[in-house]
PDB file of C-alpha atoms in Angstrom:
ATOM      1  CA  MET A 166       0.253   0.215   0.074  1.00 46.00           C
ATOM      2  CA  LYS A 167       1.604   3.410  -1.054  1.00 49.00           C
ATOM      3  CA  LYS A 168       2.139   6.406   1.278  1.00 53.00           C
ATOM      4  CA  LEU A 169       1.178   9.704   0.286  1.00 56.00           C
ATOM      5  CA  THR A 170       3.009  11.846   3.125  1.00 53.00           C
ATOM      6  CA  SER A 171       6.532  12.889   3.296  1.00 49.00           C
ATOM      7  CA  SER A 172       8.252  14.107   6.598  1.00 47.00           C
ATOM      8  CA  LYS A 173       6.944  17.604   6.034  1.00 58.00           C
ATOM      9  CA  ARG A 174       3.807  17.425   5.290  1.00 62.00           C
ATOM     10  CA  LEU A 175       0.381  15.225   6.840  1.00 68.00           C
ATOM     11  CA  TYR A 176      -1.733  16.270   4.214  1.00 71.00           C
ATOM     12  CA  PRO A 177      -0.589  16.430   0.526  1.00 72.00           C
ATOM     13  CA  GLU A 178      -1.581  20.030  -1.339  1.00 74.00           C
ATOM     14  CA  ASN A 179      -2.811  18.207  -4.016  1.00 78.00           C
ATOM     15  CA  ILE A 180      -4.885  15.383  -2.304  1.00 84.00           C
ATOM     16  CA  PHE A 181      -8.536  15.379  -1.887  1.00 89.00           C
ATOM     17  CA  VAL A 182     -10.554  13.688   0.491  1.00 91.00           C
ATOM     18  CA  SER A 183     -14.019  12.602   0.842  1.00 93.00           C
ATOM     19  CA  PRO A 184     -15.965  13.577   4.079  1.00 95.00           C
ATOM     20  CA  GLY A 185     -17.045  10.231   4.417  1.00 93.00           C
ATOM     21  CA  LEU A 186     -12.847   9.736   5.412  1.00 91.00           C
ATOM     22  CA  ALA A 187     -12.574  12.782   7.470  1.00 94.00           C
ATOM     23  CA  ILE A 188     -15.518  11.568   9.543  1.00 94.00           C
ATOM     24  CA  LYS A 189     -13.544   8.921   9.818  1.00 91.00           C
ATOM     25  CA  ARG A 190     -10.408   9.377  10.529  1.00 90.00           C
ATOM     26  CA  MET A 191     -11.436  11.870  13.765  1.00 90.00           C
ATOM     27  CA  ILE A 192     -13.038   8.692  14.956  1.00 90.00           C
ATOM     28  CA  GLY A 193     -10.002   6.896  14.588  1.00 88.00           C
ATOM     29  CA  LEU A 194      -8.134   9.438  15.822  1.00 90.00           C
ATOM     30  CA  ARG A 195     -10.319   9.699  19.364  1.00 91.00           C
ATOM     31  CA  GLN A 196     -10.122   5.881  19.003  1.00 91.00           C
ATOM     32  CA  LYS A 197      -6.035   6.299  19.234  1.00 90.00           C
ATOM     33  CA  HIS A 198      -5.201   9.220  22.008  1.00 92.00           C
ATOM     34  CA  GLY A 199      -8.826   8.991  23.724  1.00 90.00           C
ATOM     35  CA  ASP A 200     -11.995  11.771  23.313  1.00 87.00           C
ATOM     36  CA  THR A 201     -10.004  14.178  25.568  1.00 88.00           C
ATOM     37  CA  LYS A 202      -6.380  14.724  24.010  1.00 88.00           C
ATOM     38  CA  ALA A 203      -7.963  14.458  20.285  1.00 87.00           C
ATOM     39  CA  LEU A 204     -11.690  16.870  20.910  1.00 86.00           C
ATOM     40  CA  THR A 205      -9.096  19.218  22.483  1.00 86.00           C
ATOM     41  CA  ASP A 206      -5.110  19.210  21.942  1.00 86.00           C
ATOM     42  CA  GLY A 207      -4.229  22.248  18.846  1.00 87.00           C
ATOM     43  CA  LYS A 208      -1.888  19.636  17.258  1.00 88.00           C
ATOM     44  CA  PHE A 209      -5.570  18.202  16.327  1.00 89.00           C
ATOM     45  CA  LYS A 210      -7.002  20.944  15.094  1.00 90.00           C
ATOM     46  CA  ARG A 211      -7.025  20.037  11.505  1.00 90.00           C
ATOM     47  CA  GLU A 212      -8.318  16.869  11.692  1.00 92.00           C
ATOM     48  CA  ARG A 213     -11.544  18.584  13.611  1.00 94.00           C
ATOM     49  CA  GLU A 214     -11.459  21.040  10.848  1.00 95.00           C
ATOM     50  CA  MET A 215     -11.901  18.580   8.712  1.00 95.00           C
ATOM     51  CA  TRP A 216     -14.637  16.123  10.558  1.00 96.00           C
ATOM     52  CA  ILE A 217     -16.294  19.407  11.123  1.00 96.00           C
ATOM     53  CA  ALA A 218     -16.551  20.181   6.869  1.00 97.00           C
ATOM     54  CA  GLY A 219     -16.525  16.809   6.892  1.00 97.00           C
ATOM     55  CA  VAL A 220     -20.464  16.826   8.187  1.00 97.00           C
ATOM     56  CA  PHE A 221     -21.283  19.888   6.036  1.00 97.00           C
ATOM     57  CA  LEU A 222     -20.076  17.907   3.026  1.00 97.00           C
ATOM     58  CA  LEU A 223     -22.505  15.486   3.530  1.00 96.00           C
ATOM     59  CA  ALA A 224     -25.434  18.337   3.610  1.00 96.00           C
ATOM     60  CA  MET A 225     -24.101  20.185   1.363  1.00 95.00           C
ATOM     61  CA  ALA A 226     -24.568  17.209  -1.033  1.00 94.00           C
ATOM     62  CA  ARG A 227     -27.602  16.509  -0.173  1.00 93.00           C
ATOM     63  CA  ILE A 228     -28.774  19.580  -0.915  1.00 94.00           C
ATOM     64  CA  THR A 229     -27.368  20.058  -4.202  1.00 91.00           C
ATOM     65  CA  ARG A 230     -27.063  16.257  -5.883  1.00 89.00           C
ATOM     66  CA  LYS A 231     -23.271  16.392  -6.316  1.00 89.00           C
ATOM     67  CA  GLU A 232     -20.283  14.838  -4.720  1.00 90.00           C
ATOM     68  CA  TYR A 233     -17.768  16.774  -2.754  1.00 94.00           C
ATOM     69  CA  TRP A 234     -13.795  16.178  -1.875  1.00 94.00           C
ATOM     70  CA  LEU A 235     -12.035  18.355   0.845  1.00 94.00           C
ATOM     71  CA  ARG A 236      -8.317  19.430   2.152  1.00 92.00           C
ATOM     72  CA  THR A 237      -7.019  20.765   4.710  1.00 91.00           C
ATOM     73  CA  VAL A 238      -4.489  23.907   3.449  1.00 88.00           C
ATOM     74  CA  GLU A 239      -0.930  23.429   5.638  1.00 79.00           C
ATOM     75  CA  GLU A 240       0.595  25.661   3.130  1.00 73.00           C
ATOM     76  CA  ALA A 241      -1.246  29.385   3.797  1.00 73.00           C
ATOM     77  CA  PRO A 242      -2.611  30.749   6.755  1.00 74.00           C
ATOM     78  CA  THR A 243      -5.763  30.638   5.343  1.00 80.00           C
ATOM     79  CA  PRO A 244      -8.684  29.166   4.789  1.00 92.00           C
ATOM     80  CA  ASP A 245      -8.853  25.799   6.818  1.00 94.00           C
ATOM     81  CA  ILE A 246     -10.335  23.969   3.851  1.00 95.00           C
ATOM     82  CA  ILE A 247     -10.320  23.751   0.511  1.00 93.00           C
ATOM     83  CA  THR A 248     -13.748  21.873  -0.799  1.00 94.00           C
ATOM     84  CA  ILE A 249     -14.325  20.460  -4.548  1.00 91.00           C
ATOM     85  CA  ASN A 250     -17.400  19.406  -6.619  1.00 88.00           C
ATOM     86  CA  LEU A 251     -17.160  18.044 -10.009  1.00 77.00           C
ATOM     87  CA  SER A 252     -18.721  17.913 -12.987  1.00 73.00           C
ATOM     88  CA  PRO A 253     -17.802  16.389 -16.123  1.00 69.00           C
ATOM     89  CA  THR A 254     -16.711  17.237 -19.729  1.00 69.00           C
ATOM     90  CA  ALA A 255     -15.519  16.739 -22.420  1.00 71.00           C
ATOM     91  CA  ASN A 256     -11.994  17.196 -21.143  1.00 68.00           C
ATOM     92  CA  GLY A 257     -12.202  16.265 -18.067  1.00 62.00           C
ATOM     93  CA  SER A 258     -13.581  17.184 -15.158  1.00 64.00           C
ATOM     94  CA  LEU A 259     -15.027  21.318 -14.520  1.00 75.00           C
ATOM     95  CA  ALA A 260     -13.780  21.743 -10.857  1.00 79.00           C
ATOM     96  CA  GLU A 261     -16.048  23.877  -8.602  1.00 86.00           C
ATOM     97  CA  PHE A 262     -13.744  24.933  -5.661  1.00 85.00           C
ATOM     98  CA  GLN A 263     -14.566  27.279  -2.893  1.00 93.00           C
ATOM     99  CA  ASN A 264     -12.471  28.324  -0.005  1.00 95.00           C
ATOM    100  CA  VAL A 265     -13.956  27.909   4.080  1.00 97.00           C
ATOM    101  CA  GLU A 266     -12.963  29.034   6.806  1.00 96.00           C
ATOM    102  CA  ILE A 267     -13.729  26.967   9.744  1.00 96.00           C
ATOM    103  CA  PHE A 268     -14.649  28.512  13.689  1.00 94.00           C
ATOM    104  CA  GLU A 269     -16.360  27.004  16.584  1.00 93.00           C
ATOM    105  CA  TYR A 270     -19.069  28.682  18.776  1.00 94.00           C
ATOM    106  CA  GLU A 271     -19.277  27.057  22.148  1.00 89.00           C
ATOM    107  CA  SER A 272     -19.679  27.514  25.865  1.00 87.00           C
ATOM    108  CA  HIS A 273     -16.605  29.476  26.558  1.00 88.00           C
ATOM    109  CA  PHE A 274     -17.472  32.556  24.299  1.00 92.00           C
ATOM    110  CA  GLN A 275     -19.289  35.435  26.141  1.00 92.00           C
ATOM    111  CA  GLY A 276     -22.177  36.181  24.198  1.00 93.00           C
ATOM    112  CA  ASP A 277     -24.632  34.918  21.079  1.00 94.00           C
ATOM    113  CA  MET A 278     -24.376  33.836  17.380  1.00 95.00           C
ATOM    114  CA  VAL A 279     -24.676  37.034  16.440  1.00 96.00           C
ATOM    115  CA  ASP A 280     -21.938  38.503  18.464  1.00 96.00           C
ATOM    116  CA  ALA A 281     -19.859  35.728  18.085  1.00 96.00           C
ATOM    117  CA  ILE A 282     -19.585  36.081  13.550  1.00 96.00           C
ATOM    118  CA  ARG A 283     -19.413  39.653  14.042  1.00 96.00           C
ATOM    119  CA  SER A 284     -16.710  38.944  16.206  1.00 95.00           C
ATOM    120  CA  LYS A 285     -15.227  36.667  13.618  1.00 94.00           C
ATOM    121  CA  LEU A 286     -15.710  39.575  10.183  1.00 94.00           C
ATOM    122  CA  SER A 287     -13.787  41.750  12.268  1.00 92.00           C
ATOM    123  CA  LYS A 288     -10.894  39.972  12.855  1.00 87.00           C
ATOM    124  CA  LYS A 289      -9.957  39.241   8.942  1.00 85.00           C
ATOM    125  CA  SER A 290     -10.878  40.419   5.449  1.00 86.00           C
ATOM    126  CA  TYR A 291     -12.349  38.089   3.610  1.00 89.00           C
ATOM    127  CA  PRO A 292     -12.556  38.078  -0.137  1.00 89.00           C
ATOM    128  CA  ASP A 293     -15.705  37.647  -1.315  1.00 90.00           C
ATOM    129  CA  ASN A 294     -14.756  33.821  -2.748  1.00 91.00           C
ATOM    130  CA  TYR A 295     -14.588  32.530   0.829  1.00 96.00           C
ATOM    131  CA  ALA A 296     -17.152  30.874   2.766  1.00 97.00           C
ATOM    132  CA  LEU A 297     -17.253  31.197   7.072  1.00 97.00           C
ATOM    133  CA  LEU A 298     -18.975  27.825   7.956  1.00 98.00           C
ATOM    134  CA  CYS A 299     -19.633  27.932  11.810  1.00 97.00           C
ATOM    135  CA  TYR A 300     -19.860  24.705  14.210  1.00 96.00           C
ATOM    136  CA  PHE A 301     -21.897  24.890  17.632  1.00 94.00           C
ATOM    137  CA  HIS A 302     -21.645  22.795  20.153  1.00 91.00           C
ATOM    138  CA  GLY A 303     -21.980  22.795  23.685  1.00 83.00           C
ATOM    139  CA  ARG A 304     -24.659  25.629  24.045  1.00 85.00           C
ATOM    140  CA  THR A 305     -27.069  23.840  26.525  1.00 81.00           C
ATOM    141  CA  GLY A 306     -30.150  25.794  26.524  1.00 82.00           C
ATOM    142  CA  GLU A 307     -29.837  28.055  24.071  1.00 86.00           C
ATOM    143  CA  VAL A 308     -32.274  28.005  21.817  1.00 87.00           C
ATOM    144  CA  LEU A 309     -30.952  29.408  18.056  1.00 89.00           C
ATOM    145  CA  LYS A 310     -33.402  31.549  15.130  1.00 92.00           C
ATOM    146  CA  PRO A 311     -32.256  31.468  11.780  1.00 93.00           C
ATOM    147  CA  HIS A 312     -34.107  34.194  10.455  1.00 95.00           C
ATOM    148  CA  GLU A 313     -32.957  36.584  12.895  1.00 96.00           C
ATOM    149  CA  ILE A 314     -29.445  35.873  12.905  1.00 96.00           C
ATOM    150  CA  SER A 315     -29.763  36.002   9.427  1.00 96.00           C
ATOM    151  CA  ASN A 316     -31.488  39.502   9.531  1.00 96.00           C
ATOM    152  CA  GLU A 317     -28.639  40.458  12.010  1.00 96.00           C
ATOM    153  CA  ILE A 318     -26.074  38.945   9.796  1.00 96.00           C
ATOM    154  CA  SER A 319     -27.618  40.735   6.540  1.00 95.00           C
ATOM    155  CA  LYS A 320     -27.175  44.200   8.565  1.00 95.00           C
ATOM    156  CA  LEU A 321     -23.764  43.476   8.828  1.00 93.00           C
ATOM    157  CA  SER A 322     -23.307  43.081   4.432  1.00 93.00           C
ATOM    158  CA  PRO A 323     -20.139  40.704   4.853  1.00 94.00           C
ATOM    159  CA  LYS A 324     -17.628  40.018   1.977  1.00 92.00           C
ATOM    160  CA  LEU A 325     -17.976  36.226   1.754  1.00 94.00           C
ATOM    161  CA  SER A 326     -20.278  34.984   0.309  1.00 95.00           C
ATOM    162  CA  GLN A 327     -21.670  32.602   2.502  1.00 96.00           C
ATOM    163  CA  ILE A 328     -22.403  32.250   6.169  1.00 98.00           C
ATOM    164  CA  TRP A 329     -23.189  28.627   7.285  1.00 98.00           C
ATOM    165  CA  ILE A 330     -23.519  27.563  11.102  1.00 97.00           C
ATOM    166  CA  MET A 331     -24.170  23.607  11.106  1.00 96.00           C
ATOM    167  CA  GLY A 332     -25.017  21.366  14.459  1.00 93.00           C
ATOM    168  CA  SER A 333     -26.325  18.863  16.386  1.00 88.00           C
ATOM    169  CA  ILE A 334     -30.494  19.546  17.396  1.00 80.00           C
ATOM    170  CA  ARG A 335     -32.111  17.489  20.389  1.00 72.00           C
ATOM    171  CA  SER A 336     -32.683  14.088  18.867  1.00 68.00           C
ATOM    172  CA  GLU A 337     -33.155  11.230  19.830  1.00 73.00           C
ATOM    173  CA  ASN A 338     -30.673  10.078  17.051  1.00 78.00           C
ATOM    174  CA  PRO A 339     -26.946  12.070  18.703  1.00 81.00           C
ATOM    175  CA  HIS A 340     -26.324  11.909  14.819  1.00 87.00           C
ATOM    176  CA  THR A 341     -29.279  14.696  13.692  1.00 92.00           C
ATOM    177  CA  TYR A 342     -27.550  17.376  12.480  1.00 94.00           C
ATOM    178  CA  THR A 343     -28.791  20.951  10.968  1.00 94.00           C
ATOM    179  CA  VAL A 344     -27.387  23.000   8.519  1.00 97.00           C
ATOM    180  CA  THR A 345     -28.388  26.637   7.576  1.00 97.00           C
ATOM    181  CA  GLN A 346     -27.562  28.894   5.382  1.00 97.00           C
ATOM    182  CA  LEU A 347     -27.656  32.786   7.059  1.00 97.00           C
ATOM    183  CA  PHE A 348     -25.918  35.063   3.979  1.00 97.00           C
ATOM    184  CA  PRO A 349     -26.596  34.980   1.271  1.00 96.00           C
ATOM    185  CA  GLU A 350     -29.914  33.713   1.597  1.00 94.00           C
ATOM    186  CA  ARG A 351     -31.696  31.120   4.385  1.00 95.00           C
ATOM    187  CA  ILE A 352     -30.768  27.616   3.354  1.00 95.00           C
ATOM    188  CA  TYR A 353     -32.298  25.254   6.298  1.00 94.00           C
ATOM    189  CA  HIS A 354     -31.388  21.373   6.534  1.00 95.00           C
ATOM    190  CA  ASN A 355     -31.608  18.643   8.928  1.00 94.00           C
ATOM    191  CA  PHE A 356     -29.630  15.019   7.873  1.00 94.00           C
ATOM    192  CA  ASP A 357     -28.758  12.467  10.269  1.00 93.00           C
ATOM    193  CA  TYR A 358     -24.575  12.367   8.634  1.00 91.00           C
ATOM    194  CA  LYS A 359     -24.423   8.457   9.821  1.00 90.00           C
ATOM    195  CA  ALA A 360     -26.977   7.837   8.081  1.00 92.00           C
ATOM    196  CA  ALA A 361     -25.763  10.120   4.768  1.00 92.00           C
ATOM    197  CA  LEU A 362     -21.701   8.506   5.561  1.00 89.00           C
ATOM    198  CA  ASN A 363     -23.266   5.181   5.149  1.00 90.00           C
ATOM    199  CA  GLU A 364     -25.495   5.671   1.988  1.00 89.00           C
ATOM    200  CA  THR A 365     -22.402   7.238   0.066  1.00 85.00           C
ATOM    201  CA  SER A 366     -19.516   5.283  -2.422  1.00 84.00           C
ATOM    202  CA  GLN A 367     -17.785   8.039  -4.051  1.00 87.00           C
ATOM    203  CA  LYS A 368     -13.747   7.550  -3.817  1.00 86.00           C
ATOM    204  CA  GLU A 369     -12.514   9.051  -1.263  1.00 86.00           C
ATOM    205  CA  LEU A 370      -9.360   9.844  -2.105  1.00 85.00           C
ATOM    206  CA  ILE A 371      -8.114  11.789  -5.136  1.00 83.00           C
ATOM    207  CA  ARG A 372      -5.395  13.715  -6.720  1.00 78.00           C
ATOM    208  CA  ALA A 373      -5.481  16.631  -8.537  1.00 67.00           C
ATOM    209  CA  ARG A 374      -3.237  16.633 -12.044  1.00 59.00           C
ATOM    210  CA  ARG A 375      -3.114  19.954 -12.134  1.00 53.00           C
ATOM    211  CA  ASP A 376      -3.172  23.113  -9.822  1.00 49.00           C
ATOM    212  CA  LEU A 377      -6.458  25.363  -9.177  1.00 48.00           C
ATOM    213  CA  THR A 378      -5.769  28.504  -9.618  1.00 51.00           C
ATOM    214  CA  LYS A 379      -9.007  30.051 -10.818  1.00 51.00           C
ATOM    215  CA  LYS A 380     -12.896  29.299  -9.612  1.00 50.00           C
ATOM    216  CA  THR A 381     -13.578  26.561 -12.314  1.00 47.00           C
ATOM    217  CA  LEU A 382     -11.201  24.997 -13.841  1.00 49.00           C
ATOM    218  CA  SER A 383     -10.943  21.779 -16.717  1.00 45.00           C
ATOM    219  CA  VAL A 384      -9.598  19.824 -14.746  1.00 53.00           C
ATOM    220  CA  ASP A 385      -8.711  16.160 -15.251  1.00 52.00           C
ATOM    221  CA  PHE A 386      -8.206  13.655 -11.460  1.00 59.00           C
ATOM    222  CA  GLU A 387      -6.895  10.284 -10.583  1.00 57.00           C
ATOM    223  CA  ASP A 388      -8.574   8.230  -8.316  1.00 57.00           C
ATOM    224  CA  LEU A 389      -5.848   7.045  -5.738  1.00 55.00           C
ATOM    225  CA  GLY A 390      -7.871   3.683  -4.764  1.00 55.00           C
ATOM    226  CA  LYS A 391      -6.594   2.181  -1.341  1.00 56.00           C
ATOM    227  CA  VAL A 392      -3.062   4.254  -0.012  1.00 54.00           C
ATOM    228  CA  LEU A 393      -2.159   4.648   3.340  1.00 58.00           C
ATOM    229  CA  LEU A 394      -2.998   8.655   4.627  1.00 69.00           C
ATOM    230  CA  PRO A 395      -1.100   7.983   8.130  1.00 72.00           C
ATOM    231  CA  LEU A 396      -3.387   9.251  10.861  1.00 75.00           C
ATOM    232  CA  PRO A 397      -1.390  12.103  13.277  1.00 75.00           C
TER     233      PRO A 397
END
């Protein structure tokens, strides 16, 4: 089995993983290091972001009826994640990719979700080809009203292309998540991400044959099949 990584980089720049593989890697990380370390240690921040993006993209696949892959960005401070979906053409595949910044809205933040998003937007000037994904958790008892939050966010006149929130909702099924687009328009989707994971059959690893230097680009992708991508 071929090993993709090098001593310098855990995630090669041109390798994209499926949402399912990103989720499975986080499960493996928790089994290897324990929940506390896997979920809190700063050195596993990329794997947590990949898990968040993986769950999000399973929802996006249901919303758009497209398949998505992702990669974490080690070669630059931003974005956190690059996502990609492919449409077949006569000359290969048309690649549409999205830069995604991820942040967590959790129990330690003093303020509401609008405050959290406002704070995130104020810290950096994001280009208009970036999306912001807020993963909320640990806010026991807090009631989120997406319509009101969306209205408040619109008043901020964000420069990003999209703003989404995602988190678990109260349900007998702990794998039931909600994904909501707050900006530029409202989109709601509730789903069982574990069931979605079990239903997917997409390729787990693909490699780009050309660099992605434009928003859309005709590229050729290689299915890597079964290869070794070690856990940190």
